[in-house]
Coordinates of C-alpha atoms and ligand atoms in Angstrom, one line a residue:
X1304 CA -9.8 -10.3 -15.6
X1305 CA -7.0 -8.7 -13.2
X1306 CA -3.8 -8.3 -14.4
X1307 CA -1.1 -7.0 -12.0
X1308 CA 2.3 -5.8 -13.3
X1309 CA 5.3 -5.3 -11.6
X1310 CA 7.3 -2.5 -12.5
X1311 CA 10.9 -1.8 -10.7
X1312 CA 12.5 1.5 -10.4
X1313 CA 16.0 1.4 -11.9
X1314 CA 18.4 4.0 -12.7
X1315 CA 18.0 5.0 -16.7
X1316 CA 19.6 2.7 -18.9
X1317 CA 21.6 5.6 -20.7
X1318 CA 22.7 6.9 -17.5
X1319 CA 26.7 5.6 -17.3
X1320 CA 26.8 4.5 -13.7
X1321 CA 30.3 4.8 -12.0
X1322 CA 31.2 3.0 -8.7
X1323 CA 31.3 4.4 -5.5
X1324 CA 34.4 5.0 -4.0
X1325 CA 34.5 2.3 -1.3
X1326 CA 33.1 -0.6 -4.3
X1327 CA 30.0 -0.9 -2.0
X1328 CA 27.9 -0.1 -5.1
X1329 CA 27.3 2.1 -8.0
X1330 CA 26.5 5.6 -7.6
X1331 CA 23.0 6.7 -7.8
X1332 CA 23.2 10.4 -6.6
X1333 CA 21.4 12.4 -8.6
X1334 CA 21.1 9.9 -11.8
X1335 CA 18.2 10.1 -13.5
X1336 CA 15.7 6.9 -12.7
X1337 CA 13.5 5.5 -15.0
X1338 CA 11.0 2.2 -15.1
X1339 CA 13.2 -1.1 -15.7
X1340 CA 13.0 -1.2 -19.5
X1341 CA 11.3 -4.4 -19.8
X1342 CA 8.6 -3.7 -17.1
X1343 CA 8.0 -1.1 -19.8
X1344 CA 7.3 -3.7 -22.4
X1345 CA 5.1 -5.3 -19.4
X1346 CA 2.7 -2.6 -18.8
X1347 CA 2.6 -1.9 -22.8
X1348 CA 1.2 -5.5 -23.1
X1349 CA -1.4 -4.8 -20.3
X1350 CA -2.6 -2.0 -21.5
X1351 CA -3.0 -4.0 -24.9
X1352 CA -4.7 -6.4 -23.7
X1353 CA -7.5 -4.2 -21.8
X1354 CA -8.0 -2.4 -25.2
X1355 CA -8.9 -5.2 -26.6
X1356 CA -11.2 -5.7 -23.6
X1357 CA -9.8 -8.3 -22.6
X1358 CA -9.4 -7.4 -19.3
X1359 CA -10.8 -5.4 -16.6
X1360 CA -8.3 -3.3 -14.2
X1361 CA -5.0 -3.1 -14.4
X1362 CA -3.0 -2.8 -11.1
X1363 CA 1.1 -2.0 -11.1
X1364 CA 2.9 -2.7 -8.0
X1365 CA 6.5 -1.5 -7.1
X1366 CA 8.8 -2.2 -4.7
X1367 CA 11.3 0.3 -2.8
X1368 CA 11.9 3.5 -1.3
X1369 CA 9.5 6.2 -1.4
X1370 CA 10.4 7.7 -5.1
X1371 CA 9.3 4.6 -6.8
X1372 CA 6.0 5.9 -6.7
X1373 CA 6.9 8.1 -9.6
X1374 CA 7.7 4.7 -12.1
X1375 CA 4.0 4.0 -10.4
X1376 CA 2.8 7.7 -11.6
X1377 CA 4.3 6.8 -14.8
X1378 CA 2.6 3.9 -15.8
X1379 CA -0.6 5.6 -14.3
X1380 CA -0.2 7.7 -17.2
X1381 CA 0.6 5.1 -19.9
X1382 CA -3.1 3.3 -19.0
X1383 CA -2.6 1.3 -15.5
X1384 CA -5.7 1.6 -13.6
X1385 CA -4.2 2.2 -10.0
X1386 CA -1.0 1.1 -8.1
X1387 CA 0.2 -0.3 -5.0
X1388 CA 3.5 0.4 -3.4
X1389 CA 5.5 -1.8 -1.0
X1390 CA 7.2 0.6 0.7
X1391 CA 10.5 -0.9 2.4
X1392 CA 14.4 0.9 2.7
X1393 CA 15.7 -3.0 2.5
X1394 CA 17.9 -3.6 -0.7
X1395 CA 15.4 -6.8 -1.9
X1396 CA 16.3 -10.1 -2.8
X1397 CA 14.4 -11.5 -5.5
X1398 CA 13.1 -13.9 -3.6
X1399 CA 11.7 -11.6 -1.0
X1400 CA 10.0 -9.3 -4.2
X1401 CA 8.7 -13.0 -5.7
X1402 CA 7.1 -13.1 -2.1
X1403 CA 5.8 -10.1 -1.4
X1404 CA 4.0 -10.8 -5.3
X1405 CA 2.6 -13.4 -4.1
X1406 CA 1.0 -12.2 -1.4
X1407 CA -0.1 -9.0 -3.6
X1408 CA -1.6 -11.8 -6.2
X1409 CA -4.0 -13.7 -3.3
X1410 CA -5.1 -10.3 -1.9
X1411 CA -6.2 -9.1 -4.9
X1412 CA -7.1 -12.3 -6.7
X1413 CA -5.1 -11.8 -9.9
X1414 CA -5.6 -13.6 -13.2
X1415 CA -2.2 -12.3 -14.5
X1416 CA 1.0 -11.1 -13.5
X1417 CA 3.1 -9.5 -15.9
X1418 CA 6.8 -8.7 -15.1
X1419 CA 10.1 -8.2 -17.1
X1420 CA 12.2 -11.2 -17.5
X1421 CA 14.7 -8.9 -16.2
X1422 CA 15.9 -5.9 -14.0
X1423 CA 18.6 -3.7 -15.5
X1424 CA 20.5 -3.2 -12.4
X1425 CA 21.0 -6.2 -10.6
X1426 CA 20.6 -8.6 -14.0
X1427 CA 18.8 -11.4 -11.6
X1428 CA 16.2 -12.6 -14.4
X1429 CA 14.5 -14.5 -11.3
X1430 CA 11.3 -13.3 -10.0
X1431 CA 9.3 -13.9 -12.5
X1432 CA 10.5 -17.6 -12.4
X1433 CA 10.3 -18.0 -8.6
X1434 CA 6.8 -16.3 -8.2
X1435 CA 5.3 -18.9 -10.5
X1436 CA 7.3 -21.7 -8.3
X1437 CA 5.6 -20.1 -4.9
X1438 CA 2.0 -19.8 -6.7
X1439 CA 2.1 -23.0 -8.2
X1440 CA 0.8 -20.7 -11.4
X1441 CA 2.0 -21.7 -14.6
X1442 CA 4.9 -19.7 -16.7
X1443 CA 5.6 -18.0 -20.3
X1444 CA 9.0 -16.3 -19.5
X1445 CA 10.9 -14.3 -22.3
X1446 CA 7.9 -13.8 -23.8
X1447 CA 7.6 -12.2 -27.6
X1448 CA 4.1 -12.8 -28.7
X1449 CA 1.0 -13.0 -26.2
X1450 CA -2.5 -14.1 -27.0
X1451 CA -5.1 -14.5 -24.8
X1452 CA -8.5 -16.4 -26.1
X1453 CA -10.8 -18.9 -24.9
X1454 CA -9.4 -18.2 -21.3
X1455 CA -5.9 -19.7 -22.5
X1456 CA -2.7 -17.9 -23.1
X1457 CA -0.6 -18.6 -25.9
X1458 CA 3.0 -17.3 -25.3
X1459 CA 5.7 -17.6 -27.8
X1460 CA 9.2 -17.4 -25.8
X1461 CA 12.3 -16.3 -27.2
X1462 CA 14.8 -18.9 -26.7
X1463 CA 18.3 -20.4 -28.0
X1464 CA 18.2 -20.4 -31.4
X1465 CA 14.3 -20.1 -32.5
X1466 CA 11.0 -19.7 -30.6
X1467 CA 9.1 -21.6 -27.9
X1468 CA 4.9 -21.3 -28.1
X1469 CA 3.5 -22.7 -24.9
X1470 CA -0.2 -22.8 -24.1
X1471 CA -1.2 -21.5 -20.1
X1472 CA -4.0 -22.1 -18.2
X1473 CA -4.8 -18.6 -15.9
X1474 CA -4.0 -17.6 -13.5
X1475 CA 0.0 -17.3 -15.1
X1476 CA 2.7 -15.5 -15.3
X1477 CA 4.5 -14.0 -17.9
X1478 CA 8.2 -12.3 -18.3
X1479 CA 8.2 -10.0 -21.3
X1480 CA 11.3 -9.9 -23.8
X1481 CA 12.5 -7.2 -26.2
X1482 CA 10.5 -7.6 -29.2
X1483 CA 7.1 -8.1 -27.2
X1484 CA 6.0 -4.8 -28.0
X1485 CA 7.3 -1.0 -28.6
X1486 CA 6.0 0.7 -25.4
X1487 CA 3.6 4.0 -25.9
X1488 CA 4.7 7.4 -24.5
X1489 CA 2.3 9.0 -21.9
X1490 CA -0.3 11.8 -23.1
X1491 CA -0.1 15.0 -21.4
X1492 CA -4.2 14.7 -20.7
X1493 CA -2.8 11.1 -19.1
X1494 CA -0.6 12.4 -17.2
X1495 CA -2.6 15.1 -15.8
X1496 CA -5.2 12.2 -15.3
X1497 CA -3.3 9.9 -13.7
X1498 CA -2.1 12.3 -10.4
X1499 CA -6.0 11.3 -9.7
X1500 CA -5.7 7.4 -9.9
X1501 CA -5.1 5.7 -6.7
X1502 CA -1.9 4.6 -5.4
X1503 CA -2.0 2.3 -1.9
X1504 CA 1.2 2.1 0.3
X1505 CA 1.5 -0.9 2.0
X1506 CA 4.9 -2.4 4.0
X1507 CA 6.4 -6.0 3.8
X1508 CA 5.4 -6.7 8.0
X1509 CA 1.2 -5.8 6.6
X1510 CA 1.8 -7.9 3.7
X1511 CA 2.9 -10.7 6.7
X1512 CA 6.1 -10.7 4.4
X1513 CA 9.8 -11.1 5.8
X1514 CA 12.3 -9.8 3.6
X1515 CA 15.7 -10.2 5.1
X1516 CA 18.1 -12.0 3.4
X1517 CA 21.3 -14.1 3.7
X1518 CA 22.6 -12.3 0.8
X1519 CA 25.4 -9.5 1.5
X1520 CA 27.0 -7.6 -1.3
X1521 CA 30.4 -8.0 -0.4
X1522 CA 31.8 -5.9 -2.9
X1523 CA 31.5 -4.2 -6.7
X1524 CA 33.8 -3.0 -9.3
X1525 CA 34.2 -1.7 -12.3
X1526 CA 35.3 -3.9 -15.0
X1527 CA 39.4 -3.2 -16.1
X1528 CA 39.4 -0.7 -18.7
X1529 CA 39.9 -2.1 -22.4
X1530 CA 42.9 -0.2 -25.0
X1531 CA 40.8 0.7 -28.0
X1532 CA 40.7 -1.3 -31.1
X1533 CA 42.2 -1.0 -34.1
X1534 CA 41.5 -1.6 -38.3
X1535 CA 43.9 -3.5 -40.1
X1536 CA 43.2 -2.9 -44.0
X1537 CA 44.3 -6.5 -45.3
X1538 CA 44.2 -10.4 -44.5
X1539 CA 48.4 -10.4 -44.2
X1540 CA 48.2 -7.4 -42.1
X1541 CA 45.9 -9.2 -39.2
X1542 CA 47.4 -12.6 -39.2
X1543 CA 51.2 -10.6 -38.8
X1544 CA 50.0 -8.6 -36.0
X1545 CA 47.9 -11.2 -34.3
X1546 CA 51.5 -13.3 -34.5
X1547 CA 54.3 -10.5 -33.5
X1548 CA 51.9 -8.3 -31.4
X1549 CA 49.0 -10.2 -29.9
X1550 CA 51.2 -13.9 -29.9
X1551 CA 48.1 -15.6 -30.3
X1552 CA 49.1 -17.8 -33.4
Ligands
LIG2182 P1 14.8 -9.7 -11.7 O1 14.4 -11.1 -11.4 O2 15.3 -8.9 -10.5 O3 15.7 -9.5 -12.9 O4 13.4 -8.9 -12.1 C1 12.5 -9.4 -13.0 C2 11.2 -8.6 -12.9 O5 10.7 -8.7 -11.6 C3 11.4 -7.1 -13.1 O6 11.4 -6.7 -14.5 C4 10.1 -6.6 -12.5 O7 9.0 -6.8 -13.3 C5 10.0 -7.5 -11.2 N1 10.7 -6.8 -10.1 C6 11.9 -7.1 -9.6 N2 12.2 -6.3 -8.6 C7 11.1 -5.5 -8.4 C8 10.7 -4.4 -7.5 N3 11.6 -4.0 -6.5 N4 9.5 -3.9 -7.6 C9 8.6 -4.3 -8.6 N5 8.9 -5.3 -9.5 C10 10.1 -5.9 -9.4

Protein backbone atom coordinates (compact mmCIF):
# COMPACT_ATOMS: atom_id res chain seq x y z
CA UNK A 1 0.00 0.00 0.00
CA UNK A 2 1.00 3.72 -0.88
CA UNK A 3 0.04 6.22 1.27
CA UNK A 4 0.71 9.88 0.16
CA UNK A 5 0.44 12.83 2.72
CA UNK A 6 0.19 16.20 2.21
CA UNK A 7 1.92 18.46 4.35
CA UNK A 8 1.66 22.49 3.98
CA UNK A 9 4.19 24.82 5.06
CA UNK A 10 2.64 27.44 7.36
CA UNK A 11 4.06 30.00 9.52
CA UNK A 12 4.50 28.46 13.42
CA UNK A 13 1.48 28.43 15.22
CA UNK A 14 3.17 30.33 18.23
CA UNK A 15 4.47 32.85 15.99
CA UNK A 16 2.01 36.09 16.66
CA UNK A 17 1.57 37.27 13.08
CA UNK A 18 0.93 41.09 12.59
CA UNK A 19 -0.52 42.65 9.39
CA UNK A 20 1.26 44.25 6.91
CA UNK A 21 0.99 47.71 6.53
CA UNK A 22 -1.10 48.07 3.42
CA UNK A 23 -3.74 44.92 4.92
CA UNK A 24 -2.58 42.91 1.84
CA UNK A 25 -1.69 40.19 4.25
CA UNK A 26 0.08 39.06 7.36
CA UNK A 27 3.64 39.46 7.72
CA UNK A 28 5.82 36.62 7.16
CA UNK A 29 9.38 38.20 7.14
CA UNK A 30 11.52 36.32 8.95
CA UNK A 31 8.81 34.26 11.16
CA UNK A 32 9.74 31.08 11.90
CA UNK A 33 7.71 28.34 9.58
CA UNK A 34 6.82 25.14 10.58
CA UNK A 35 4.59 22.05 9.09
CA UNK A 36 0.71 22.89 9.36
CA UNK A 37 0.03 21.24 12.79
CA UNK A 38 -2.44 18.83 11.67
CA UNK A 39 -0.38 17.54 8.58
CA UNK A 40 1.78 16.72 11.57
CA UNK A 41 -0.79 14.50 13.06
CA UNK A 42 -1.12 13.22 9.26
CA UNK A 43 2.35 12.00 8.74
CA UNK A 44 2.38 10.66 12.53
CA UNK A 45 -0.54 8.36 11.43
CA UNK A 46 1.44 7.25 8.28
CA UNK A 47 4.29 6.43 9.81
CA UNK A 48 2.03 4.36 12.24
CA UNK A 49 0.55 2.63 10.03
CA UNK A 50 3.85 1.41 8.06
CA UNK A 51 5.17 0.14 11.48
CA UNK A 52 2.67 -1.91 11.77
CA UNK A 53 3.47 -3.00 8.21
CA UNK A 54 0.68 -2.02 6.94
CA UNK A 55 2.01 -0.26 4.35
CA UNK A 56 4.73 -0.01 2.02
CA UNK A 57 6.21 3.63 1.13
CA UNK A 58 5.22 6.55 2.33
CA UNK A 59 5.37 9.63 -0.07
CA UNK A 60 4.75 13.52 1.37
CA UNK A 61 4.01 16.06 -1.19
CA UNK A 62 4.00 19.92 -0.57
CA UNK A 63 2.97 22.70 -2.25
CA UNK A 64 4.74 26.26 -2.62
CA UNK A 65 7.70 28.21 -2.91
CA UNK A 66 11.08 26.73 -2.78
CA UNK A 67 11.49 26.53 1.25
CA UNK A 68 8.77 24.16 1.69
CA UNK A 69 11.10 21.57 0.95
CA UNK A 70 12.32 21.95 4.41
CA UNK A 71 8.53 20.87 6.06
CA UNK A 72 9.40 17.98 3.23
CA UNK A 73 13.02 17.46 4.97
CA UNK A 74 11.19 17.34 8.10
CA UNK A 75 8.86 14.68 7.73
CA UNK A 76 11.76 12.86 5.90
CA UNK A 77 13.09 12.68 9.24
CA UNK A 78 10.07 11.71 11.23
CA UNK A 79 9.77 8.35 8.80
CA UNK A 80 8.29 9.52 5.22
CA UNK A 81 10.02 7.48 2.60
CA UNK A 82 10.56 10.33 -0.05
CA UNK A 83 8.84 13.61 -1.15
CA UNK A 84 7.62 15.43 -4.01
CA UNK A 85 7.44 19.09 -4.31
CA UNK A 86 5.06 21.12 -6.53
CA UNK A 87 7.02 23.98 -6.93
CA UNK A 88 4.75 27.15 -7.97
CA UNK A 89 5.13 31.17 -6.58
CA UNK A 90 1.10 31.26 -7.12
CA UNK A 91 -0.81 31.86 -3.64
CA UNK A 92 -3.12 28.40 -4.16
CA UNK A 93 -6.59 28.00 -3.93
CA UNK A 94 -7.71 24.91 -2.47
CA UNK A 95 -9.17 23.86 -5.26
CA UNK A 96 -6.07 24.17 -7.40
CA UNK A 97 -3.89 22.07 -4.37
CA UNK A 98 -7.14 19.39 -4.33
CA UNK A 99 -6.11 19.24 -8.15
CA UNK A 100 -2.76 19.12 -8.31
CA UNK A 101 -3.43 15.94 -5.49
CA UNK A 102 -5.14 14.43 -7.67
CA UNK A 103 -3.05 14.30 -10.34
CA UNK A 104 -0.07 13.29 -7.74
CA UNK A 105 -2.56 10.35 -6.60
CA UNK A 106 -3.04 8.70 -10.44
CA UNK A 107 0.73 9.13 -11.15
CA UNK A 108 1.70 7.37 -8.35
CA UNK A 109 -1.25 5.09 -7.84
CA UNK A 110 -2.01 5.87 -4.18
CA UNK A 111 -4.12 3.72 -1.81
CA UNK A 112 -4.22 6.63 0.76
CA UNK A 113 -4.08 10.16 1.03
CA UNK A 114 -3.69 11.56 4.27
CA UNK A 115 -4.06 15.42 4.91
CA UNK A 116 -5.03 17.77 7.82
CA UNK A 117 -8.64 18.70 7.99
CA UNK A 118 -7.15 21.96 8.18
CA UNK A 119 -4.43 24.60 7.27
CA UNK A 120 -3.60 27.10 10.10
CA UNK A 121 -3.23 30.03 7.93
CA UNK A 122 -5.84 30.33 5.65
CA UNK A 123 -8.57 28.16 7.94
CA UNK A 124 -10.06 26.66 4.44
CA UNK A 125 -10.76 23.04 5.96
CA UNK A 126 -11.48 22.05 2.08
CA UNK A 127 -8.97 20.03 0.26
CA UNK A 128 -9.31 17.19 1.81
CA UNK A 129 -13.16 17.30 1.07
CA UNK A 130 -12.77 18.45 -2.54
CA UNK A 131 -9.96 15.93 -3.48
CA UNK A 132 -12.28 13.02 -2.52
CA UNK A 133 -15.12 14.83 -4.74
CA UNK A 134 -12.51 15.05 -7.88
CA UNK A 135 -11.33 11.24 -7.29
CA UNK A 136 -14.58 9.95 -6.71
CA UNK A 137 -12.47 8.17 -3.54
CA UNK A 138 -14.34 7.84 -0.48
CA UNK A 139 -13.90 10.17 2.78
CA UNK A 140 -13.11 9.94 6.70
CA UNK A 141 -12.63 13.75 7.49
CA UNK A 142 -11.84 14.91 11.14
CA UNK A 143 -10.57 11.83 11.75
CA UNK A 144 -9.70 10.63 15.66
CA UNK A 145 -9.17 6.95 15.44
CA UNK A 146 -7.95 5.05 12.18
CA UNK A 147 -7.83 1.31 11.57
CA UNK A 148 -6.98 -0.31 8.72
CA UNK A 149 -7.78 -4.32 8.31
CA UNK A 150 -9.09 -6.59 5.91
CA UNK A 151 -8.34 -3.80 3.22
CA UNK A 152 -11.10 -1.58 4.92
CA UNK A 153 -10.63 1.60 6.89
CA UNK A 154 -12.46 2.22 9.88
CA UNK A 155 -12.42 5.98 10.77
CA UNK A 156 -14.03 7.45 13.73
CA UNK A 157 -14.73 11.34 13.00
CA UNK A 158 -14.98 13.81 15.53
CA UNK A 159 -18.13 15.56 15.08
CA UNK A 160 -20.92 17.85 16.87
CA UNK A 161 -21.46 16.51 20.00
CA UNK A 162 -20.11 12.69 19.93
CA UNK A 163 -18.26 10.58 17.26
CA UNK A 164 -18.90 9.40 13.77
CA UNK A 165 -17.25 5.64 12.76
CA UNK A 166 -17.49 5.17 9.05
CA UNK A 167 -16.19 2.14 7.25
CA UNK A 168 -13.96 2.99 3.65
CA UNK A 169 -13.31 1.07 0.92
CA UNK A 170 -9.42 2.13 -0.45
CA UNK A 171 -8.40 3.97 -2.16
CA UNK A 172 -9.70 6.98 0.54
CA UNK A 173 -8.97 9.88 2.04
CA UNK A 174 -8.68 10.90 5.32
CA UNK A 175 -8.42 14.47 7.19
CA UNK A 176 -6.80 14.01 10.60
CA UNK A 177 -8.15 15.94 13.88
CA UNK A 178 -6.51 16.80 17.16
CA UNK A 179 -6.66 13.82 19.22
CA UNK A 180 -5.60 11.35 16.25
CA UNK A 181 -2.39 11.03 17.51
CA UNK A 182 0.68 12.92 19.50
CA UNK A 183 3.24 13.37 16.63
CA UNK A 184 7.01 11.91 17.34
CA UNK A 185 9.94 14.36 17.30
CA UNK A 186 12.72 13.54 14.57
CA UNK A 187 16.00 11.57 15.75
CA UNK A 188 19.15 13.16 15.06
CA UNK A 189 20.40 9.72 13.14
CA UNK A 190 16.90 10.56 11.10
CA UNK A 191 17.57 13.58 10.40
CA UNK A 192 21.05 13.06 9.22
CA UNK A 193 19.28 10.16 7.22
CA UNK A 194 16.81 11.76 5.74
CA UNK A 195 19.18 14.66 3.71
CA UNK A 196 19.67 11.23 1.60
CA UNK A 197 15.96 10.35 0.78
CA UNK A 198 14.75 11.63 -2.41
CA UNK A 199 12.80 14.67 -2.93
CA UNK A 200 11.33 15.30 -6.82
CA UNK A 201 10.40 18.87 -7.92
CA UNK A 202 7.73 18.98 -10.24
CA UNK A 203 5.63 22.28 -11.43
CA UNK A 204 1.73 22.59 -11.77
CA UNK A 205 2.13 23.05 -16.12
CA UNK A 206 4.15 19.13 -15.87
CA UNK A 207 1.51 17.98 -13.56
CA UNK A 208 -0.97 19.33 -16.81
CA UNK A 209 -2.48 21.35 -13.71
CA UNK A 210 -3.83 25.04 -14.02
CA UNK A 211 -3.86 26.87 -10.97
CA UNK A 212 -5.20 30.30 -11.41
CA UNK A 213 -7.95 31.35 -9.69
CA UNK A 214 -10.95 33.79 -9.57
CA UNK A 215 -10.15 34.32 -6.05
CA UNK A 216 -8.40 37.84 -5.11
CA UNK A 217 -7.68 38.77 -1.55
CA UNK A 218 -9.03 41.98 -1.42
CA UNK A 219 -7.98 42.95 1.81
CA UNK A 220 -6.95 41.72 5.65
CA UNK A 221 -7.09 43.06 9.01
CA UNK A 222 -6.48 42.67 12.29
CA UNK A 223 -9.41 42.15 14.50
CA UNK A 224 -10.32 45.53 16.85
CA UNK A 225 -8.43 45.26 19.95
CA UNK A 226 -10.54 44.00 23.07
CA UNK A 227 -10.17 46.30 26.86
CA UNK A 228 -9.17 43.50 29.24
CA UNK A 229 -11.51 41.76 31.54
CA UNK A 230 -12.25 42.05 34.78
CA UNK A 231 -13.23 39.80 38.24
CA UNK A 232 -16.06 40.72 40.08
CA UNK A 233 -15.99 38.85 43.58
CA UNK A 234 -19.86 38.44 44.14
CA UNK A 235 -23.28 37.64 42.31
CA UNK A 236 -24.70 41.45 43.31
CA UNK A 237 -21.51 42.77 42.15
CA UNK A 238 -21.86 41.32 38.32
CA UNK A 239 -25.55 41.81 37.78
CA UNK A 240 -24.90 45.85 39.08
CA UNK A 241 -22.24 46.36 36.70
CA UNK A 242 -23.59 44.44 33.87
CA UNK A 243 -26.81 46.96 34.53
CA UNK A 244 -25.06 50.61 35.24
CA UNK A 245 -21.76 49.80 33.12
CA UNK A 246 -22.35 47.25 30.45
CA UNK A 247 -26.48 48.25 30.02
CA UNK A 248 -27.08 44.91 29.07
CA UNK A 249 -30.01 44.04 31.56
P1 LIG B 1 -7.15 23.48 3.82
O1 LIG B 1 -8.30 22.89 3.10
O2 LIG B 1 -6.42 24.57 3.06
O3 LIG B 1 -7.53 23.95 5.22
O4 LIG B 1 -6.03 22.36 4.00
C1 LIG B 1 -6.31 21.06 4.45
C2 LIG B 1 -5.12 20.18 4.21
O5 LIG B 1 -4.81 20.15 2.81
C3 LIG B 1 -3.81 20.61 4.86
O6 LIG B 1 -3.73 20.22 6.23
C4 LIG B 1 -2.80 19.84 4.00
O7 LIG B 1 -2.77 18.47 4.36
C5 LIG B 1 -3.42 19.97 2.61
N1 LIG B 1 -2.86 21.17 1.93
C6 LIG B 1 -3.41 22.40 1.79
N2 LIG B 1 -2.58 23.23 1.14
C7 LIG B 1 -1.45 22.51 0.87
C8 LIG B 1 -0.19 22.80 0.23
N3 LIG B 1 0.08 24.00 -0.27
N4 LIG B 1 0.72 21.80 0.15
C9 LIG B 1 0.46 20.57 0.65
N5 LIG B 1 -0.69 20.24 1.27
C10 LIG B 1 -1.63 21.19 1.38
Amino acid sequence: MKILVAVKRVVDANVKVRVKADNSGVELTNAKMAINPFCEIAVEEAIRIKEKGQADEIIVVSIGEKACQEQIRTSLALGADRGIHVETEDGLQPLAVAKLLKSIVEKEGIDLVLLGKQSIDSDNNQVAQMLAAITNMPQGTFACGVELADGKLTVVREIDGGEQTVSLSLPAVISTDLRLNEPRYASLPNIMKAKKKPIDTVTPEELGVEVSSGLKIVSVAAPAARTAGIKVASVDELISKLKSEAKVI
